[in-house]
GROMACS .gro file of C-alpha atoms in nm:
model
  339
    1MET     CA    1   0.000   0.000   0.000
    2THR     CA    2   0.145   0.334  -0.104
    3ALA     CA    3   0.096   0.606   0.159
    4MET     CA    4   0.075   0.911  -0.067
    5PRO     CA    5  -0.246   1.089   0.037
    6GLY     CA    6  -0.186   1.415  -0.149
    7PRO     CA    7  -0.275   1.758  -0.018
    8ALA     CA    8  -0.577   1.796   0.208
    9PRO     CA    9  -0.880   1.916   0.011
   10THR     CA   10  -0.998   2.271   0.071
   11LEU     CA   11  -1.309   2.294   0.289
   12LEU     CA   12  -1.625   2.419   0.126
   13PRO     CA   13  -1.768   2.744   0.266
   14CYS     CA   14  -2.079   2.742   0.483
   15SER     CA   15  -2.400   2.768   0.284
   16ARG     CA   16  -2.756   2.820   0.403
   17ASP     CA   17  -2.884   2.669   0.079
   18ALA     CA   18  -2.679   2.357   0.137
   19GLU     CA   19  -2.802   2.336   0.497
   20ALA     CA   20  -3.159   2.349   0.372
   21ARG     CA   21  -3.099   2.074   0.114
   22VAL     CA   22  -2.952   1.835   0.373
   23ALA     CA   23  -3.184   1.923   0.662
   24ASP     CA   24  -3.310   1.564   0.658
   25VAL     CA   25  -2.962   1.448   0.758
   26TYR     CA   26  -2.933   1.683   1.051
   27ALA     CA   27  -3.275   1.575   1.173
   28ARG     CA   28  -3.126   1.225   1.214
   29ILE     CA   29  -2.801   1.322   1.384
   30LYS     CA   30  -2.889   1.639   1.576
   31ASP     CA   31  -2.847   1.458   1.909
   32VAL     CA   32  -2.484   1.363   1.834
   33ILE     CA   33  -2.359   1.656   1.621
   34PRO     CA   34  -2.349   1.995   1.801
   35PRO     CA   35  -2.535   2.275   1.616
   36MET     CA   36  -2.218   2.482   1.592
   37GLU     CA   37  -2.045   2.204   1.393
   38TRP     CA   38  -2.326   2.141   1.146
   39PRO     CA   39  -2.263   2.440   0.912
   40GLY     CA   40  -1.920   2.293   0.836
   41TYR     CA   41  -2.058   1.951   0.746
   42ALA     CA   42  -2.369   2.053   0.549
   43PRO     CA   43  -2.200   2.185   0.230
   44GLU     CA   44  -1.974   1.877   0.213
   45ILE     CA   45  -2.271   1.639   0.243
   46ASP     CA   46  -2.463   1.840  -0.016
   47ALA     CA   47  -2.170   1.829  -0.261
   48ILE     CA   48  -2.112   1.456  -0.207
   49ARG     CA   49  -2.478   1.381  -0.276
   50ALA     CA   50  -2.453   1.565  -0.608
   51LEU     CA   51  -2.127   1.392  -0.700
   52LYS     CA   52  -2.273   1.050  -0.624
   53ARG     CA   53  -2.554   1.116  -0.872
   54GLU     CA   54  -2.309   1.244  -1.132
   55ARG     CA   55  -2.068   0.951  -1.095
   56ASN     CA   56  -2.328   0.678  -1.034
   57ALA     CA   57  -2.141   0.616  -0.710
   58VAL     CA   58  -2.222   0.475  -0.370
   59VAL     CA   59  -2.044   0.521  -0.039
   60LEU     CA   60  -1.982   0.212   0.173
   61ALA     CA   61  -1.930   0.312   0.537
   62HIS     CA   62  -1.805   0.091   0.816
   63ASN     CA   63  -1.976   0.110   1.154
   64TYR     CA   64  -1.672   0.295   1.294
   65GLN     CA   65  -1.714   0.598   1.071
   66ALA     CA   66  -1.817   0.931   1.226
   67PRO     CA   67  -2.191   1.011   1.227
   68GLU     CA   68  -2.166   1.282   0.961
   69ILE     CA   69  -2.034   1.013   0.723
   70PHE     CA   70  -2.230   0.713   0.850
   71HIS     CA   71  -2.567   0.891   0.852
   72GLY     CA   72  -2.483   1.175   0.615
   73VAL     CA   73  -2.347   1.022   0.293
   74ALA     CA   74  -2.336   0.642   0.331
   75ASP     CA   75  -2.553   0.434   0.101
   76ILE     CA   76  -2.436   0.103   0.249
   77GLN     CA   77  -2.351   0.070   0.618
   78GLY     CA   78  -2.226  -0.220   0.823
   79ASP     CA   79  -1.943  -0.437   0.944
   80SER     CA   80  -1.681  -0.595   0.719
   81LEU     CA   81  -1.906  -0.889   0.625
   82ALA     CA   82  -2.205  -0.669   0.541
   83LEU     CA   83  -1.991  -0.436   0.330
   84ALA     CA   84  -1.839  -0.729   0.141
   85ARG     CA   85  -2.179  -0.887   0.076
   86GLN     CA   86  -2.348  -0.567  -0.036
   87ALA     CA   87  -2.053  -0.454  -0.244
   88ALA     CA   88  -2.084  -0.779  -0.437
   89ASP     CA   89  -2.448  -0.698  -0.519
   90CYS     CA   90  -2.397  -0.330  -0.597
   91ASP     CA   91  -2.483  -0.196  -0.944
   92ALA     CA   92  -2.306   0.140  -0.912
   93ASP     CA   93  -2.010   0.226  -1.134
   94VAL     CA   94  -1.802   0.372  -0.850
   95LEU     CA   95  -1.761   0.244  -0.493
   96VAL     CA   96  -1.618   0.480  -0.234
   97VAL     CA   97  -1.506   0.287   0.073
   98ALA     CA   98  -1.532   0.491   0.391
   99GLY     CA   99  -1.327   0.244   0.588
  100VAL     CA  100  -0.972   0.116   0.586
  101HIS     CA  101  -0.757  -0.014   0.302
  102PHE     CA  102  -0.825  -0.387   0.338
  103MET     CA  103  -1.199  -0.313   0.309
  104ALA     CA  104  -1.138  -0.127  -0.016
  105GLU     CA  105  -0.929  -0.417  -0.144
  106THR     CA  106  -1.210  -0.659  -0.056
  107ALA     CA  107  -1.461  -0.440  -0.240
  108LYS     CA  108  -1.231  -0.449  -0.544
  109LEU     CA  109  -1.194  -0.828  -0.518
  110VAL     CA  110  -1.569  -0.882  -0.549
  111ASN     CA  111  -1.613  -0.596  -0.800
  112PRO     CA  112  -1.309  -0.626  -1.030
  113ASP     CA  113  -1.469  -0.422  -1.309
  114LYS     CA  114  -1.581  -0.129  -1.092
  115THR     CA  115  -1.387   0.178  -0.988
  116VAL     CA  116  -1.311   0.144  -0.615
  117LEU     CA  117  -1.187   0.451  -0.429
  118ILE     CA  118  -1.029   0.486  -0.084
  119PRO     CA  119  -1.038   0.853   0.023
  120ASP     CA  120  -0.706   0.833   0.211
  121LEU     CA  121  -0.440   0.574   0.131
  122ARG     CA  122  -0.302   0.605   0.484
  123ALA     CA  123  -0.615   0.445   0.630
  124GLY     CA  124  -0.450   0.118   0.729
  125CYS     CA  125  -0.502  -0.142   1.001
  126SER     CA  126  -0.274  -0.278   1.272
  127LEU     CA  127  -0.409  -0.629   1.214
  128ALA     CA  128  -0.349  -0.618   0.841
  129GLU     CA  129   0.005  -0.500   0.907
  130SER     CA  130   0.076  -0.776   1.160
  131ILE     CA  131   0.114  -1.054   0.903
  132THR     CA  132   0.254  -1.104   0.554
  133ALA     CA  133   0.205  -1.357   0.278
  134GLU     CA  134   0.546  -1.502   0.370
  135ASP     CA  135   0.423  -1.556   0.728
  136VAL     CA  136   0.125  -1.754   0.599
  137ARG     CA  137   0.346  -1.973   0.383
  138ALA     CA  138   0.566  -2.040   0.686
  139LEU     CA  139   0.261  -2.139   0.892
  140ARG     CA  140   0.155  -2.381   0.621
  141ALA     CA  141   0.502  -2.535   0.617
  142ALA     CA  142   0.495  -2.574   0.995
  143HIS     CA  143   0.145  -2.728   0.992
  144PRO     CA  144   0.112  -2.931   0.668
  145GLY     CA  145  -0.243  -2.989   0.552
  146VAL     CA  146  -0.405  -2.762   0.812
  147PRO     CA  147  -0.650  -2.515   0.651
  148VAL     CA  148  -0.585  -2.143   0.690
  149VAL     CA  149  -0.881  -1.930   0.798
  150THR     CA  150  -0.797  -1.565   0.745
  151TYR     CA  151  -0.978  -1.272   0.901
  152VAL     CA  152  -1.091  -1.017   0.643
  153ASN     CA  153  -0.874  -0.761   0.827
  154THR     CA  154  -0.579  -0.858   0.608
  155SER     CA  155  -0.421  -0.757   0.281
  156ALA     CA  156  -0.519  -0.917  -0.049
  157ALA     CA  157  -0.174  -1.080  -0.059
  158VAL     CA  158  -0.244  -1.259   0.270
  159LYS     CA  159  -0.593  -1.360   0.160
  160ALA     CA  160  -0.437  -1.507  -0.153
  161GLU     CA  161  -0.243  -1.755   0.062
  162SER     CA  162  -0.557  -1.864   0.251
  163ASP     CA  163  -0.825  -2.129   0.217
  164ILE     CA  164  -1.119  -1.922   0.337
  165CYS     CA  165  -1.182  -1.584   0.496
  166CYS     CA  166  -1.398  -1.498   0.796
  167THR     CA  167  -1.521  -1.199   0.991
  168SER     CA  168  -1.570  -1.162   1.365
  169GLY     CA  169  -1.939  -1.234   1.309
  170ASN     CA  170  -1.903  -1.565   1.124
  171ALA     CA  171  -1.561  -1.697   1.235
  172VAL     CA  172  -1.698  -1.993   1.431
  173ALA     CA  173  -1.935  -2.090   1.149
  174VAL     CA  174  -1.653  -2.066   0.895
  175VAL     CA  175  -1.418  -2.282   1.104
  176GLU     CA  176  -1.684  -2.548   1.159
  177SER     CA  177  -1.785  -2.544   0.791
  178LEU     CA  178  -1.448  -2.695   0.701
  179GLY     CA  179  -1.518  -3.021   0.884
  180VAL     CA  180  -1.159  -3.068   1.001
  181PRO     CA  181  -1.008  -3.121   1.349
  182ARG     CA  182  -0.750  -2.837   1.330
  183VAL     CA  183  -0.737  -2.496   1.166
  184ILE     CA  184  -0.504  -2.199   1.157
  185VAL     CA  185  -0.686  -1.873   1.242
  186LEU     CA  186  -0.504  -1.550   1.168
  187PRO     CA  187  -0.403  -1.277   1.228
  188ASP     CA  188  -0.595  -1.170   1.543
  189GLY     CA  189  -0.485  -1.376   1.841
  190TYR     CA  190  -0.779  -1.267   2.057
  191LEU     CA  191  -1.033  -1.359   1.789
  192ALA     CA  192  -0.861  -1.697   1.753
  193HIS     CA  193  -0.888  -1.746   2.131
  194HIS     CA  194  -1.259  -1.659   2.117
  195VAL     CA  195  -1.316  -1.906   1.834
  196ALA     CA  196  -1.129  -2.180   2.022
  197ARG     CA  197  -1.356  -2.129   2.323
  198ASN     CA  198  -1.667  -2.172   2.110
  199THR     CA  199  -1.582  -2.476   1.900
  200ALA     CA  200  -1.436  -2.823   1.945
  201VAL     CA  201  -1.198  -2.759   1.656
  202GLU     CA  202  -0.836  -2.707   1.760
  203VAL     CA  203  -0.726  -2.354   1.670
  204ILE     CA  204  -0.369  -2.256   1.588
  205PRO     CA  205  -0.344  -1.877   1.633
  206TRP     CA  206  -0.126  -1.592   1.510
  207THR     CA  207  -0.027  -1.306   1.742
  208GLY     CA  208  -0.174  -0.994   1.578
  209THR     CA  209  -0.397  -0.753   1.768
  210CYS     CA  210  -0.620  -0.457   1.694
  211GLU     CA  211  -0.465  -0.145   1.842
  212VAL     CA  212  -0.811  -0.021   1.944
  213HIS     CA  213  -0.958  -0.332   2.106
  214ALA     CA  214  -0.635  -0.444   2.272
  215ARG     CA  215  -0.642  -0.130   2.489
  216PHE     CA  216  -0.950  -0.239   2.684
  217THR     CA  217  -0.918  -0.438   3.007
  218GLY     CA  218  -1.150  -0.644   3.221
  219ALA     CA  219  -1.072  -0.415   3.515
  220GLU     CA  220  -1.194  -0.116   3.312
  221VAL     CA  221  -1.521  -0.296   3.241
  222GLU     CA  222  -1.570  -0.373   3.610
  223THR     CA  223  -1.499  -0.010   3.702
  224PHE     CA  224  -1.782   0.103   3.476
  225ARG     CA  225  -2.012  -0.167   3.615
  226ALA     CA  226  -1.949  -0.040   3.967
  227ARG     CA  227  -2.033   0.313   3.857
  228PHE     CA  228  -2.343   0.217   3.658
  229PRO     CA  229  -2.518  -0.085   3.819
  230SER     CA  230  -2.768  -0.118   3.531
  231LEU     CA  231  -2.493  -0.128   3.268
  232THR     CA  232  -2.508  -0.381   2.983
  233VAL     CA  233  -2.164  -0.459   2.837
  234LEU     CA  234  -2.120  -0.570   2.476
  235ALA     CA  235  -1.768  -0.659   2.364
  236HIS     CA  236  -1.603  -0.719   2.029
  237PRO     CA  237  -1.414  -1.053   2.001
  238GLU     CA  238  -1.092  -0.868   1.912
  239CYS     CA  239  -1.079  -0.767   2.282
  240PRO     CA  240  -0.861  -0.952   2.535
  241PRO     CA  241  -1.014  -1.260   2.704
  242ASP     CA  242  -1.068  -1.088   3.041
  243VAL     CA  243  -1.283  -0.827   2.863
  244LEU     CA  244  -1.491  -1.096   2.696
  245ASP     CA  245  -1.532  -1.273   3.031
  246ALA     CA  246  -1.662  -0.950   3.185
  247ALA     CA  247  -1.913  -0.881   2.904
  248ASP     CA  248  -2.281  -0.968   2.887
  249HIS     CA  249  -2.261  -1.034   2.514
  250VAL     CA  250  -1.976  -1.087   2.267
  251GLY     CA  251  -2.023  -1.019   1.898
  252SER     CA  252  -1.926  -0.838   1.582
  253THR     CA  253  -2.022  -0.476   1.537
  254ALA     CA  254  -2.333  -0.584   1.344
  255GLN     CA  255  -2.427  -0.829   1.620
  256MET     CA  256  -2.380  -0.562   1.886
  257ILE     CA  257  -2.600  -0.320   1.696
  258ALA     CA  258  -2.868  -0.587   1.653
  259TYR     CA  259  -2.854  -0.661   2.027
  260VAL     CA  260  -2.907  -0.296   2.122
  261ARG     CA  261  -3.193  -0.257   1.875
  262ARG     CA  262  -3.360  -0.574   2.001
  263GLU     CA  263  -3.305  -0.548   2.378
  264ARG     CA  264  -3.307  -0.168   2.423
  265PRO     CA  265  -3.086  -0.177   2.737
  266GLU     CA  266  -3.120   0.118   2.972
  267ARG     CA  267  -2.747   0.190   2.958
  268VAL     CA  268  -2.488   0.019   2.743
  269PHE     CA  269  -2.110   0.008   2.708
  270LEU     CA  270  -1.992  -0.098   2.362
  271VAL     CA  271  -1.636  -0.221   2.404
  272THR     CA  272  -1.520  -0.116   2.060
  273GLU     CA  273  -1.440   0.196   1.857
  274CYS     CA  274  -1.637   0.488   1.999
  275SER     CA  275  -1.801   0.627   1.685
  276MET     CA  276  -2.027   0.324   1.673
  277SER     CA  277  -2.193   0.439   1.995
  278ASP     CA  278  -2.261   0.779   1.837
  279ASN     CA  279  -2.410   0.614   1.528
  280ILE     CA  280  -2.649   0.397   1.730
  281ALA     CA  281  -2.732   0.682   1.966
  282ALA     CA  282  -2.848   0.887   1.667
  283GLU     CA  283  -3.092   0.606   1.586
  284LEU     CA  284  -3.189   0.512   1.944
  285PRO     CA  285  -3.190   0.827   2.160
  286ASP     CA  286  -3.370   0.642   2.440
  287VAL     CA  287  -3.060   0.428   2.510
  288ALA     CA  288  -2.783   0.582   2.723
  289PHE     CA  289  -2.427   0.503   2.615
  290VAL     CA  290  -2.112   0.493   2.826
  291LYS     CA  291  -1.841   0.609   2.587
  292PRO     CA  292  -1.477   0.584   2.694
  293CYS     CA  293  -1.365   0.722   2.360
  294THR     CA  294  -1.120   0.478   2.204
  295VAL     CA  295  -1.063   0.598   1.849
  296CYS     CA  296  -0.928   0.413   1.547
  297PRO     CA  297  -0.684   0.666   1.399
  298HIS     CA  298  -0.700   0.495   1.060
  299MET     CA  299  -1.080   0.515   1.030
  300LYS     CA  300  -1.067   0.880   1.126
  301ARG     CA  301  -0.845   0.959   0.827
  302ILE     CA  302  -1.165   0.928   0.623
  303THR     CA  303  -1.343   1.265   0.627
  304LEU     CA  304  -1.619   1.432   0.431
  305PRO     CA  305  -1.375   1.656   0.239
  306ARG     CA  306  -1.164   1.355   0.140
  307ILE     CA  307  -1.472   1.163   0.024
  308ARG     CA  308  -1.575   1.463  -0.184
  309HIS     CA  309  -1.223   1.498  -0.326
  310ALA     CA  310  -1.211   1.127  -0.414
  311LEU     CA  311  -1.537   1.159  -0.608
  312GLU     CA  312  -1.419   1.475  -0.782
  313MET     CA  313  -1.087   1.323  -0.892
  314LEU     CA  314  -1.195   0.955  -0.909
  315ALA     CA  315  -0.885   0.885  -0.701
  316PRO     CA  316  -0.710   0.732  -0.514
  317ARG     CA  317  -0.812   0.413  -0.691
  318VAL     CA  318  -0.760   0.066  -0.551
  319GLU     CA  319  -0.581  -0.159  -0.797
  320LEU     CA  320  -0.471  -0.518  -0.738
  321ASP     CA  321  -0.216  -0.744  -0.900
  322PRO     CA  322  -0.426  -0.975  -1.123
  323ASP     CA  323  -0.266  -1.296  -0.995
  324ILE     CA  324  -0.308  -1.196  -0.629
  325ALA     CA  325  -0.663  -1.081  -0.695
  326GLU     CA  326  -0.761  -1.409  -0.860
  327ARG     CA  327  -0.624  -1.614  -0.571
  328ALA     CA  328  -0.760  -1.380  -0.300
  329ARG     CA  329  -1.108  -1.373  -0.452
  330ARG     CA  330  -1.166  -1.744  -0.390
  331PRO     CA  331  -1.138  -1.739  -0.007
  332VAL     CA  332  -1.361  -1.429   0.007
  333GLU     CA  333  -1.623  -1.597  -0.211
  334ARG     CA  334  -1.605  -1.909   0.006
  335MET     CA  335  -1.670  -1.691   0.311
  336LEU     CA  336  -1.968  -1.523   0.147
  337ALA     CA  337  -2.111  -1.866   0.064
  338VAL     CA  338  -2.094  -1.967   0.431
  339GLY     CA  339  -2.269  -1.645   0.539
   0.00000   0.00000   0.00000
């Protein structure tokens, strides 16, 4: 991945006309975006809407994007699995991935003939950077015949060395779909540990971690429980085991969102990137959120001005080596078939 983001785009001036045209957006996010900030966002959202129509483009936004992106310009929202599935079914000419680089690569894998844009090439991932294709080949040599299950939070080159991909939401189902006694699960060691606790299949892990989720501790969770006795704790499986042990529910971002929508807890602590709490709070103002703000610095490189600039320039584009793409596409398609 080449980290050449180019100059920051110039901000559009405030516009009352633009504010009027996107008033429907602010009605949805007024509880999480202060009124004094809105005039800066409105002209960008207005311009992006127009550019999407002009380019026949859609914006795919991960659950960790800020509310002005998630609710303001996203056409497709979700976790890595949902974005991969819906990207595969998308009939737009241009896909703008408001997420990190591996997500844009995955969108390109399942849409090889579409233009896929990533608004900032620096939007990386500590998990994706924790393992290389050479590491996977070494694991295969050390464990002959053992299938490799690779988290989607990896580069296309790593996926190309794998048998099947998974997400945090379907990892157990993917492992069990193989019908084998042992698997290699990489690169997230905590996700591998979670899978091992929920299946009889022996799991051989790698040692990568997410720099956001690895910061949380079980002691931190218990501190919040003591402060808020009615607290419901939902944790992402990329968190350390003591965090998962202290949680009421463990699941992917999509599974956490579904839980909050279904159960409507009085007060909830989502042990994950903090923008997701803002995004759900905009939808469910009756639920109180405890938000120790742990930010993914890579996700936050994606901004409204950079999305606008990407649509204006049709760049930066995601391009993949044809051989790597062909080999990486198969494990992603196998994952999508499992669900």
